[in-house]
Short mmCIF file of C-alpha atoms in Angstrom, two decimals:
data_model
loop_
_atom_site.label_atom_id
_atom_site.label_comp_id
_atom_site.label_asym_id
_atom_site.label_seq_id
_atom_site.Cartn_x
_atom_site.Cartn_y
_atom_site.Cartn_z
CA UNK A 1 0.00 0.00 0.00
CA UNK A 2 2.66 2.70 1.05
CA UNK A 3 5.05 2.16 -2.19
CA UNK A 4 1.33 2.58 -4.55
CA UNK A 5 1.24 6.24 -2.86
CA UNK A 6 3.19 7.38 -5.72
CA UNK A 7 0.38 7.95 -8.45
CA UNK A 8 3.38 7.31 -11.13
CA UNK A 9 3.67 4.11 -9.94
CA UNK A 10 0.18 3.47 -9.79
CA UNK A 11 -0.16 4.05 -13.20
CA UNK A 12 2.57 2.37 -14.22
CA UNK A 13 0.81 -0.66 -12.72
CA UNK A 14 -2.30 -0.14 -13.59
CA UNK A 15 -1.50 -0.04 -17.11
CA UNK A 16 0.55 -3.40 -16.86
CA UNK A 17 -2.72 -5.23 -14.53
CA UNK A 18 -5.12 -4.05 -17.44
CA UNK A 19 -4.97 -6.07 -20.18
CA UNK A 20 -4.65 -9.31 -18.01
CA UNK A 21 -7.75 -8.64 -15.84
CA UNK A 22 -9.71 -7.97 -19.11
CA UNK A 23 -9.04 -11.08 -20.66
CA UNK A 24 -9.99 -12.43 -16.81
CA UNK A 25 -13.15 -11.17 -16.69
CA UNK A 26 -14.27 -12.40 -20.69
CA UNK A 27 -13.04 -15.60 -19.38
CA UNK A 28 -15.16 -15.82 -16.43
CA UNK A 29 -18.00 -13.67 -17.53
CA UNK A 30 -18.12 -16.00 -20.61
CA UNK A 31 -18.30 -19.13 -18.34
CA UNK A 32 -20.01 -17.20 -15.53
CA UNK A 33 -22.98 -16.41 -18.13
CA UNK A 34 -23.02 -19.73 -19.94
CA UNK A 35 -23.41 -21.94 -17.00
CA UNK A 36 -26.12 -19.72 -15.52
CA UNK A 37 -28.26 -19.85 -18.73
CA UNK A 38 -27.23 -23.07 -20.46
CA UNK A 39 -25.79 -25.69 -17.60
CA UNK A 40 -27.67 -25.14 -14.50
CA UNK A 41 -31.01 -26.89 -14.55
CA UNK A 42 -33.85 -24.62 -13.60
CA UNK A 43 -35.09 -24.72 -9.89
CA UNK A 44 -37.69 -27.60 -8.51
CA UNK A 45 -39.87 -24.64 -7.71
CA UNK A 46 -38.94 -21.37 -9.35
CA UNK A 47 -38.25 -22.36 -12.84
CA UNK A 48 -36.36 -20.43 -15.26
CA UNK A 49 -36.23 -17.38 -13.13
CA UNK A 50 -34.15 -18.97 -10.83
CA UNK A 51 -31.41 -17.56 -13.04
CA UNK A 52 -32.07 -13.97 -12.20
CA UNK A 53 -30.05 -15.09 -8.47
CA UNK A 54 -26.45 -15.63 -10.43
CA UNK A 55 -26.94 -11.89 -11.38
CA UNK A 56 -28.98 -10.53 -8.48
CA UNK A 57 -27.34 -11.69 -5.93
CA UNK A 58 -23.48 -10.78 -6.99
CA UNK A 59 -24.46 -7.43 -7.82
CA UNK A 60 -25.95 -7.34 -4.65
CA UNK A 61 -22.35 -8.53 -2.53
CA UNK A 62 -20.30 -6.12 -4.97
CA UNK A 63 -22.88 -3.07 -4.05
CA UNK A 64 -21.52 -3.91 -0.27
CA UNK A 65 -18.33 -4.48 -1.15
CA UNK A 66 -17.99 -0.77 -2.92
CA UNK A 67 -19.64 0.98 0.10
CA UNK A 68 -17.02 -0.96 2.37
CA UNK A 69 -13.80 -0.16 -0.15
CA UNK A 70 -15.11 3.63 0.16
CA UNK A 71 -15.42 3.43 3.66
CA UNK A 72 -12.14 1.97 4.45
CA UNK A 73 -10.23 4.53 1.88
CA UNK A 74 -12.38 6.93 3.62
CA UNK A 75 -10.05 6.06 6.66
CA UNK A 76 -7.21 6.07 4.49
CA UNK A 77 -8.14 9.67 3.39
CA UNK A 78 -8.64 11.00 7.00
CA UNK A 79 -6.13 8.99 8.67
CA UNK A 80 -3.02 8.19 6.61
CA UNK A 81 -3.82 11.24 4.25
CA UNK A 82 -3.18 8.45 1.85
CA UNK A 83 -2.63 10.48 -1.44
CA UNK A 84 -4.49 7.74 -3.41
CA UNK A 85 -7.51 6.90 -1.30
CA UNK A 86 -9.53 9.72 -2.18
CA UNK A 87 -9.35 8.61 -5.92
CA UNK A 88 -10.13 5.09 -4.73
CA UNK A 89 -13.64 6.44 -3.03
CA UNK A 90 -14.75 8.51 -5.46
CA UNK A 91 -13.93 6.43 -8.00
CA UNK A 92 -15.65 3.38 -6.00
CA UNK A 93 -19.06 5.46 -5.90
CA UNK A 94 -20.52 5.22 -9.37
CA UNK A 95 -19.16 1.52 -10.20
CA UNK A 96 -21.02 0.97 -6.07
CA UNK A 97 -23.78 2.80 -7.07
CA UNK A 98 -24.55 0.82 -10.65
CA UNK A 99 -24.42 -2.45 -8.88
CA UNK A 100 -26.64 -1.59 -6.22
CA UNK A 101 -29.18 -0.47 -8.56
CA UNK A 102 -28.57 -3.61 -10.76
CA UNK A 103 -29.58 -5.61 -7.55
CA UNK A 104 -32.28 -3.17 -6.93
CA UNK A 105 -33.79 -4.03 -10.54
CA UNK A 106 -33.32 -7.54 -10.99
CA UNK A 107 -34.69 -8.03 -7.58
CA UNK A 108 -37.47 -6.46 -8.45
CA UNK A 109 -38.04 -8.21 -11.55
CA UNK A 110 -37.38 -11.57 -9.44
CA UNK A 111 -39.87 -10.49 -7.06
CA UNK A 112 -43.07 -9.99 -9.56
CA UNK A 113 -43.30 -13.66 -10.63
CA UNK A 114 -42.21 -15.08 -6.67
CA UNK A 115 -43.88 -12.89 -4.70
CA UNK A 116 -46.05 -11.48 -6.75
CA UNK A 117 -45.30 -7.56 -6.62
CA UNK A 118 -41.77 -5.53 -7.82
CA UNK A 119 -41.41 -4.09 -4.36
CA UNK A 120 -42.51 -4.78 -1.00
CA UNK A 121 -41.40 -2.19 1.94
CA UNK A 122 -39.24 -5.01 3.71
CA UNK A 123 -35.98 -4.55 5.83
CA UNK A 124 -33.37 -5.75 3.09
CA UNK A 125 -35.10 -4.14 0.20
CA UNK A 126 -35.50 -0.59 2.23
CA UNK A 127 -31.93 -0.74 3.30
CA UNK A 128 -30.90 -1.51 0.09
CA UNK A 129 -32.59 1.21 -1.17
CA UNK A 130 -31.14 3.31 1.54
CA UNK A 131 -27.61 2.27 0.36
CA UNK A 132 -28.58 3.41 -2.86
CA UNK A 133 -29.43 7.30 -1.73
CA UNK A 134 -26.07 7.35 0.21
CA UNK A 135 -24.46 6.07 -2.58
CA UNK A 136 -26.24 9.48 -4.81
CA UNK A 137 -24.98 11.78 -1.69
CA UNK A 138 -21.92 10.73 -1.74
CA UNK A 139 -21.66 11.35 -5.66
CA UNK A 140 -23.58 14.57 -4.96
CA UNK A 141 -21.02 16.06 -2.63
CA UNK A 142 -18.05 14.94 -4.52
CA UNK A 143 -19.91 17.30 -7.61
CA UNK A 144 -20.56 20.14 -5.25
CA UNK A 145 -17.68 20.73 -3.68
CA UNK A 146 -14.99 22.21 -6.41
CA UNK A 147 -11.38 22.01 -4.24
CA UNK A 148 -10.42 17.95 -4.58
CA UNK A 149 -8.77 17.70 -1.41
CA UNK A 150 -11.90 19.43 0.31
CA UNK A 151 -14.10 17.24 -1.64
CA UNK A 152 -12.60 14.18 -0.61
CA UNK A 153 -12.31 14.91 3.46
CA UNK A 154 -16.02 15.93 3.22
CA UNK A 155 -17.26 12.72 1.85
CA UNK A 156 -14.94 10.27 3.49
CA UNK A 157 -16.36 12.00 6.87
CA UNK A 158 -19.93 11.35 5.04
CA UNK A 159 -19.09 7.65 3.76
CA UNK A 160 -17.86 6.97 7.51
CA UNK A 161 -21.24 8.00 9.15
CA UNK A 162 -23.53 5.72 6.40
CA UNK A 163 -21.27 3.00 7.08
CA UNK A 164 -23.38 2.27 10.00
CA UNK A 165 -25.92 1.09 7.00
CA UNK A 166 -23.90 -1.78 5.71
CA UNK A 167 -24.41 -4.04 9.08
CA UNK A 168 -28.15 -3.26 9.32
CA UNK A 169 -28.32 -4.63 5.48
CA UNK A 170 -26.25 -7.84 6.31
CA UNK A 171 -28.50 -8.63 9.36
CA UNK A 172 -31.83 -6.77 8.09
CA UNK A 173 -33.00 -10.63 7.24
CA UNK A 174 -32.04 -12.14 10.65
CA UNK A 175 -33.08 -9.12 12.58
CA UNK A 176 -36.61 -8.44 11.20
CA UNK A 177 -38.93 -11.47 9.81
CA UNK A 178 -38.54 -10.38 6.36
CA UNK A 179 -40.09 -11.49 2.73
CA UNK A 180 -36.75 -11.51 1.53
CA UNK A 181 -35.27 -14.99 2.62
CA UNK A 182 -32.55 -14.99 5.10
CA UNK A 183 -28.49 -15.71 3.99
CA UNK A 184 -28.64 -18.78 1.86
CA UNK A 185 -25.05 -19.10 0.75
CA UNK A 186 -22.07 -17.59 3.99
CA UNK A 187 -24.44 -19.37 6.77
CA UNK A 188 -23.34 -21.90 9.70
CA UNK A 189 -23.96 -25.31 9.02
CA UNK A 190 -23.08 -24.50 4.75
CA UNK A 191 -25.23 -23.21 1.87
CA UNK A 192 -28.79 -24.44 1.60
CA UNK A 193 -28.80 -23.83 -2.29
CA UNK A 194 -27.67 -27.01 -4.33
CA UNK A 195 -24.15 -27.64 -5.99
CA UNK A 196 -25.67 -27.49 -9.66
CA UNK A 197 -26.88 -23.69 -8.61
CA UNK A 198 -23.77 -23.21 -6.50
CA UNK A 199 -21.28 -23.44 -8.74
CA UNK A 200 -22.67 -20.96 -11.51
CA UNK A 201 -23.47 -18.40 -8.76
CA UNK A 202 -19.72 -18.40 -7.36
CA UNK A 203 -18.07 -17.78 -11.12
CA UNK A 204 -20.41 -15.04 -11.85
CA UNK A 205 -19.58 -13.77 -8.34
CA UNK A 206 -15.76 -13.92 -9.17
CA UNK A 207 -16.33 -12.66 -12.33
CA UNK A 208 -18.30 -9.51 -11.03
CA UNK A 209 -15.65 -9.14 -8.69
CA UNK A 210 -12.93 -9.02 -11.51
CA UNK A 211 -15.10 -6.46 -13.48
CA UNK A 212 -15.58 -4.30 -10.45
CA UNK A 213 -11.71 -4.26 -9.63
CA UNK A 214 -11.35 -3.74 -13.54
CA UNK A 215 -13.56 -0.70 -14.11
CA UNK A 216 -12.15 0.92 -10.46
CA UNK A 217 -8.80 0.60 -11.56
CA UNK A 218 -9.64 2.20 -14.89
CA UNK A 219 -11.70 4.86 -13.01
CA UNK A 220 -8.59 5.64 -11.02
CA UNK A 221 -6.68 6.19 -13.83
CA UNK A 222 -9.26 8.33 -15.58
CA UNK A 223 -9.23 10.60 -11.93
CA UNK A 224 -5.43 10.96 -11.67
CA UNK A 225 -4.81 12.22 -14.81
CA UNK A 226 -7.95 14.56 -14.71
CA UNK A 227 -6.32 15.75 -11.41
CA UNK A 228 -2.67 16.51 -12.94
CA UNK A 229 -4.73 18.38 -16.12
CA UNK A 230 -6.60 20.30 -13.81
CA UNK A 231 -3.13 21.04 -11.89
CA UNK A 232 -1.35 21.90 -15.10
CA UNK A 233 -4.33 24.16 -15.92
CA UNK A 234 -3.97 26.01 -12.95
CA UNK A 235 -0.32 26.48 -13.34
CA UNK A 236 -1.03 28.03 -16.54
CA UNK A 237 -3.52 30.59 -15.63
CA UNK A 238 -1.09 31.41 -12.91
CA UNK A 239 1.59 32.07 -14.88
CA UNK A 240 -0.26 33.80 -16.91
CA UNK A 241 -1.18 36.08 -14.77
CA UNK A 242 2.07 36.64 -13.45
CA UNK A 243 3.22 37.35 -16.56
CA UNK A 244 0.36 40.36 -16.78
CA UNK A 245 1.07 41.68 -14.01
CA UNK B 1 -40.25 29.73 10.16
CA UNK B 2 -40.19 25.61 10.66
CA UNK B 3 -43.25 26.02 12.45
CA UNK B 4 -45.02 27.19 10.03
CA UNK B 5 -43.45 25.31 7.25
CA UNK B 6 -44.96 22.22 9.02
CA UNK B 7 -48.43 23.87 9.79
CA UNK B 8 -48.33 24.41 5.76
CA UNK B 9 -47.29 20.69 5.36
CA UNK B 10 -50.09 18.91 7.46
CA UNK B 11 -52.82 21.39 6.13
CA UNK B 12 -52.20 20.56 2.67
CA UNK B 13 -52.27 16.75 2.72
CA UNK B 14 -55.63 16.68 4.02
CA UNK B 15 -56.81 18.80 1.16
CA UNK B 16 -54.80 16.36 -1.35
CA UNK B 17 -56.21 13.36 0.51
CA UNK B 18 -60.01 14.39 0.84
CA UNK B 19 -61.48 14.88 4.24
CA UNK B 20 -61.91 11.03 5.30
CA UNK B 21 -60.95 10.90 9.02
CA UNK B 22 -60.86 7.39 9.23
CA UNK B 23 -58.10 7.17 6.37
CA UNK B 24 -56.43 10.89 7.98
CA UNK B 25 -56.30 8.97 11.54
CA UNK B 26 -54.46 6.07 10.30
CA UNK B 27 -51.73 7.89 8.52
CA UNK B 28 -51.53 10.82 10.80
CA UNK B 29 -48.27 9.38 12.75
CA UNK B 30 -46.91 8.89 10.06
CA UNK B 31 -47.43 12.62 8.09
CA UNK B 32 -46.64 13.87 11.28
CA UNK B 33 -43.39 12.87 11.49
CA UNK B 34 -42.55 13.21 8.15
CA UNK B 35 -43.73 17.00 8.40
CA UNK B 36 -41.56 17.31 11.15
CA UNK B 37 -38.54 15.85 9.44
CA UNK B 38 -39.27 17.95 6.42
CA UNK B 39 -39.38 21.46 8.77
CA UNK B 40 -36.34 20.61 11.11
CA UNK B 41 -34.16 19.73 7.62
CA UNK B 42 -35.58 23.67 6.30
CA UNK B 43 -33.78 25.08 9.15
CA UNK B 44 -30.79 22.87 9.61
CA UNK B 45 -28.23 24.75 6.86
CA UNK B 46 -28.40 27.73 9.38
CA UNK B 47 -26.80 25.70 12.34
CA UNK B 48 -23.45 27.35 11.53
CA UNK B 49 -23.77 29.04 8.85
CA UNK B 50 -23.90 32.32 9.77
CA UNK B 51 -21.52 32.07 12.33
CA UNK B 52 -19.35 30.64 9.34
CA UNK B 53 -20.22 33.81 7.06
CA UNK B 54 -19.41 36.75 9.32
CA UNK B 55 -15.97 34.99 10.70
CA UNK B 56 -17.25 33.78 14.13
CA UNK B 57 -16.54 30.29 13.52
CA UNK B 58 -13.23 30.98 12.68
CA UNK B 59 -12.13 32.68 16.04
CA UNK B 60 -13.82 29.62 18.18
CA UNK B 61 -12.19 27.15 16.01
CA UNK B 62 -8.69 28.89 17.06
CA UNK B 63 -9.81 29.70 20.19
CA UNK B 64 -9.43 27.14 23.69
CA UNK B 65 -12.90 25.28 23.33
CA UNK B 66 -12.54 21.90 21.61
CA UNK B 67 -14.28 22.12 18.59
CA UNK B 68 -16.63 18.90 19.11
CA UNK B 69 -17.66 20.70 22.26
CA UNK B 70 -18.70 23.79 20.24
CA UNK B 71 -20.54 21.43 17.36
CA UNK B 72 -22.36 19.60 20.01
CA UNK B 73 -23.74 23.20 21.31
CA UNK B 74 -25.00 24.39 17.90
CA UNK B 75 -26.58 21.50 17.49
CA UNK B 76 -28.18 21.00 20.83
CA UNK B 77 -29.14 24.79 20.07
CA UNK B 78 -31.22 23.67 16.89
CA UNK B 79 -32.89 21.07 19.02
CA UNK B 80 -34.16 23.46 21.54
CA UNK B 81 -34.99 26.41 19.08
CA UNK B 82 -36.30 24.29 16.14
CA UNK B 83 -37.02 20.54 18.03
CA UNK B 84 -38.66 21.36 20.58
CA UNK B 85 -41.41 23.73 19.13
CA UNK B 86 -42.01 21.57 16.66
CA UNK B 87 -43.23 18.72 19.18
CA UNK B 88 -45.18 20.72 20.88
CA UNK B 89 -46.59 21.81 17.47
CA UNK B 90 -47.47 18.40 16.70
CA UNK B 91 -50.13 17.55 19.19
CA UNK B 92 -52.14 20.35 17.72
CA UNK B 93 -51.53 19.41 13.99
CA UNK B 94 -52.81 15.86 14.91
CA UNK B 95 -55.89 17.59 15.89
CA UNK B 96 -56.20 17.84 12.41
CA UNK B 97 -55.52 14.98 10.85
CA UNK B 98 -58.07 13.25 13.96
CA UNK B 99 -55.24 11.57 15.83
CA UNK B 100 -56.77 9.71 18.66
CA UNK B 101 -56.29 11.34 21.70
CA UNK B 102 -55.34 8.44 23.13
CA UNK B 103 -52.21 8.41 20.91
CA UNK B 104 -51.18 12.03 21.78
CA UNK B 105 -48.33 11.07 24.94
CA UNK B 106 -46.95 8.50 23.04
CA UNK B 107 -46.56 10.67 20.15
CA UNK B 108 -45.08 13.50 22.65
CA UNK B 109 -42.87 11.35 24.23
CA UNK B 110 -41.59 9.87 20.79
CA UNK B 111 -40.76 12.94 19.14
CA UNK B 112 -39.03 14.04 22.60
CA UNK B 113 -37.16 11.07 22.52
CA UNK B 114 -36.21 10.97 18.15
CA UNK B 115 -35.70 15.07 18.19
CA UNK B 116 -32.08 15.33 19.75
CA UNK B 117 -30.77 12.42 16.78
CA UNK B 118 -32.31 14.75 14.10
CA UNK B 119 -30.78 17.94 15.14
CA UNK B 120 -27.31 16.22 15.73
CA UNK B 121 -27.45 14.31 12.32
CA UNK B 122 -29.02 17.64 10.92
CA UNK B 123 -25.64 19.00 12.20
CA UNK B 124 -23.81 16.57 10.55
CA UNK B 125 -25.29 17.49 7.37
CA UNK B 126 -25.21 21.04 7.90
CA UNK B 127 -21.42 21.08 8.10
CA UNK B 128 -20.32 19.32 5.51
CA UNK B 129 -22.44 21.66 3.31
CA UNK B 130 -21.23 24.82 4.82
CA UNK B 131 -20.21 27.22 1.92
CA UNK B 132 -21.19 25.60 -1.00
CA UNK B 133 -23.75 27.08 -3.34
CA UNK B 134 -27.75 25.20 -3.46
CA UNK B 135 -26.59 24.10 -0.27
CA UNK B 136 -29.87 23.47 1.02
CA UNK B 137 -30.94 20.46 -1.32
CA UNK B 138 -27.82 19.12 -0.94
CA UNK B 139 -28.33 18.72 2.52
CA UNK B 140 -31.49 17.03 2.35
CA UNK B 141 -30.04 14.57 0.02
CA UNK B 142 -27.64 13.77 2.40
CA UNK B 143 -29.00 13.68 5.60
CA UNK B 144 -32.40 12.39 4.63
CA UNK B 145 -31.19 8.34 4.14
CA UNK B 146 -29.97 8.97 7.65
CA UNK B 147 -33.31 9.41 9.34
CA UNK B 148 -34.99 6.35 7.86
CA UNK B 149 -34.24 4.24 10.91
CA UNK B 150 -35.27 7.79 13.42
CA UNK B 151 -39.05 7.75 10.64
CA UNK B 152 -39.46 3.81 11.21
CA UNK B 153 -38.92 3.45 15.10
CA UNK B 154 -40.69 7.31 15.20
CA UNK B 155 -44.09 6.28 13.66
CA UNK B 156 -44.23 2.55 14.82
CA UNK B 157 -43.87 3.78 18.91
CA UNK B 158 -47.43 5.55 17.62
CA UNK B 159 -49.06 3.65 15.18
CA UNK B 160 -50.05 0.48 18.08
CA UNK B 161 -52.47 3.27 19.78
CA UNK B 162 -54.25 3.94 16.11
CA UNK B 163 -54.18 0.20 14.96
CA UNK B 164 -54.56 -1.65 18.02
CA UNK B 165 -52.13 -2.31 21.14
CA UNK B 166 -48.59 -3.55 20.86
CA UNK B 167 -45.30 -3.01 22.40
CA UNK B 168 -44.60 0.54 23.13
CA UNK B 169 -41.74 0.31 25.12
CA UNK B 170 -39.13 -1.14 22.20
CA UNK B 171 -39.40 1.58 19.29
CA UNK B 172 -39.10 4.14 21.83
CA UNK B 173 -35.78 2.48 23.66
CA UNK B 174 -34.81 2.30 20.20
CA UNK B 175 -35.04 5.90 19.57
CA UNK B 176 -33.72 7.02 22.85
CA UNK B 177 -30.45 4.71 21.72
CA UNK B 178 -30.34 6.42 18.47
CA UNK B 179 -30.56 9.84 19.93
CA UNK B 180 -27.85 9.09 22.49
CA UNK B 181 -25.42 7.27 19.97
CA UNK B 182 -26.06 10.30 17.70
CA UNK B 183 -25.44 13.15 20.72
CA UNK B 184 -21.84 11.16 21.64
CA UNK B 185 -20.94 10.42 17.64
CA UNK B 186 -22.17 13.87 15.73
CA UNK B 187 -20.31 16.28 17.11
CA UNK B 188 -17.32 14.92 16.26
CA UNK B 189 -17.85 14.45 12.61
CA UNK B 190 -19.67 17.60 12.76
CA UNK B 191 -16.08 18.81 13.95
CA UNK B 192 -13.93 17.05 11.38
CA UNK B 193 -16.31 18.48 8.64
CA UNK B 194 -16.38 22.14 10.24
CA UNK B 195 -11.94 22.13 10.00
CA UNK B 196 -12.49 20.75 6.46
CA UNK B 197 -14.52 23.69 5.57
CA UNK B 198 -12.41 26.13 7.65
CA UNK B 199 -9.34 25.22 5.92
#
């Protein structure tokens, strides 16, 4: 972590990890995909739209897992003034934000033919949704706030206080006797969904997890060099004014 | 100017609605404390901002009080000019939607207990919006998802004496917990945000 606080270096590796975890994620988004529509057999009581879990539900772990990554670069930001942590979090929000509204969606669609309505006002689905809006503040107060390094204190103190959200999500199902079913896969005593459903629902979870680290690390890239334009920018119309005056 | 932002609130549902009191006295927790919400969130931007505009906050962030300290004042202030009129307010608004009467100390005692968290995460808000421009919707935007849990607990310690009899006692623990945890947590984001702006 400390020798990727030079941005150079960063880059430098981020343009060498590219083209490998591209070809990584075809590879298992290819097999991810083709197992969940072609190989595993369709559920004894759902059907067909069983399949909607092996996109559902990893959108759903990566929409946690980008509200965590922000949270803990948010402590890298206030903390270790960690020079690349603020690109990491703001970077994070979008690519957490399109996931979480992914699982959002497809739940929804899951939920007209199982339980007969798009949405019910349940404990995982409201916190969900909740997750959602502090994803859109987040975003918001990056836009709103013009100085970077203001920008990015502001919302890592903001990230830090939602983070309180991404507990009551995990345990909204144990906590409150929900419609949505209770953790089926990370459970004591080992997943209650079968090995021909299992299997398919772990490679798309990889591979969402490959194109999540994939479009971050692109989006970091994108960030740092809009940060050194804007820099060089600024340079400019200093100097320029110097020169005036 | 809250108070009558929420008098304007609850009188213009009803008239949206249609005057059935049946329907108005099942919902009326409910509008109630989304009204409130709604009018403490109007006046939240101005918990420091115009100490931050003519310099004040400035000279007490340099000066020998600890800045949490300081936070945690403004935003108890905004609880007892803003929070506190505004739940005495409500009984008399629930008048009007035909609350029970029955329902009116547990709704006091509710909004007592739920007030303090919404002032302190108000303050939260309000800080890390200080200075910018539109600041105001902003704020909502941020500190709205973080009264969901204060709206839930808020309307359910109510809705048993419309509905029928339940537990009382739990949703209002709950909210006593969430104003305390939010009175000892707040002010010290509300501090970190405050020497973000000030820098």
């Amino acid at each position: 972590m400390i020798s990727l606080a030079n941005p150079t270096r960063f880059l430098s590796l981020v343009g060498a990890v590219v083209p490998w975890l591209t070809a990584v994620v075809v590879i298992l988004l290819g097999t991810g995909l083709y197992l969940s529509f072609f190989v595993a057999p369709p559920d004894y009581q759902q059907g067909e739209t069983v399949r909607i879990m092996f996109i559902h539900v990893p959108a759903a772990w990566l929409a946690l897992f980008g509200y965590s990554l922000i949270a803990i670069a948010a402590l890298g930001t206030l903390i270790w003034r960690h020079p690349l942590a603020d690109v990491a979090a703001k970077t994070a929000a979008p690519i957490g934000a399109t996931f979480t509204f992914i699982a959002l969606v497809t739940g929804s669609l899951w939920g007209k033919p199982m339980w007969g309505t798009y949405w019910v006002w349940d404990a995982r689905l409201t916190s969900m949704l909740v997750l959602f809006l502090l994803y859109l503040g987040l975003i918001a107060l990056w836009q709103a706030i013009e100085e970077p390094g203001r920008a990015g204190r502001a919302a890592a103190i903001l990230a830090l206080v939602g983070v309180i959200n991404v507990p009551i999500i995990k345990f909204s199902v144990d906590w409150w006797n929900t419609l949505h079913q209770p953790a089926s896969v990370f459970r004591p005593g080992g997943p209650t969904i079968d090995p021909s459903l299992l299997t398919p629902l772990f490679v798309m979870a990889a591979a969402f997890t490959a194109l999540f680290v994939l479009l971050h690390l692109i989006a970091m890239r994108a960030e740092i060099l809009r940060r050194r334009v804007r820099a060089l920018q600024q340079t400019q119309v200093a100097r320029a004014a110097m020169a005036e005056a | 100017m809250a108070l009558g932002f929420y008098l304007i609130v609850i009188v213009i549902i009803p008239l949206g609605l249609g005057p059935n009191l049946n329907l108005l006295a099942r919902i009326a927790p409910g509008i109630l404390w989304v009204g409130l919400l709604l009018a403490a969130l109007l006046s939240a931007g101005r918990i420091f901002e115009s100490d931050y505009e003519d310099g004040t906050l400035d000279v007490i962030a340099t000066g020998p009080l600890p800045l949490p300290v300081v936070a945690g004042a403004k935003c108890l202030a905004h609880w007892v000019a803003t929070g506190i009129p505004l739940v005495l307010l409500a009984p008399v608004l629930g008048l009007l939607l035909n609350l029970p009467l029955s329902a009116f100390p547990s709704l006091a005692l509710a909004m007592l207990a739920g007030t303090p968290a919404v002032s302190f995460i108000a303050g939260i808000g309000a800080s890390l919006t200080l200075g910018l421009r539109r600041s105001g919707l902003l704020l909502a935007l941020l500190v709205v998802p973080l009264y969901v849990p204060i709206l839930i607990f808020g309307v359910s310690s109510v809705t048993p004496y419309v509905s029928g009899p339940n537990s009382l006692w739990q949703p209002l623990l709950i909210l006593c917990a969430l104003s305390l945890a939010s009175i000892v947590l707040a002010p010290f984001a509300a501090a970190a945000a405050l020497r973000n702006a000030l820098r």
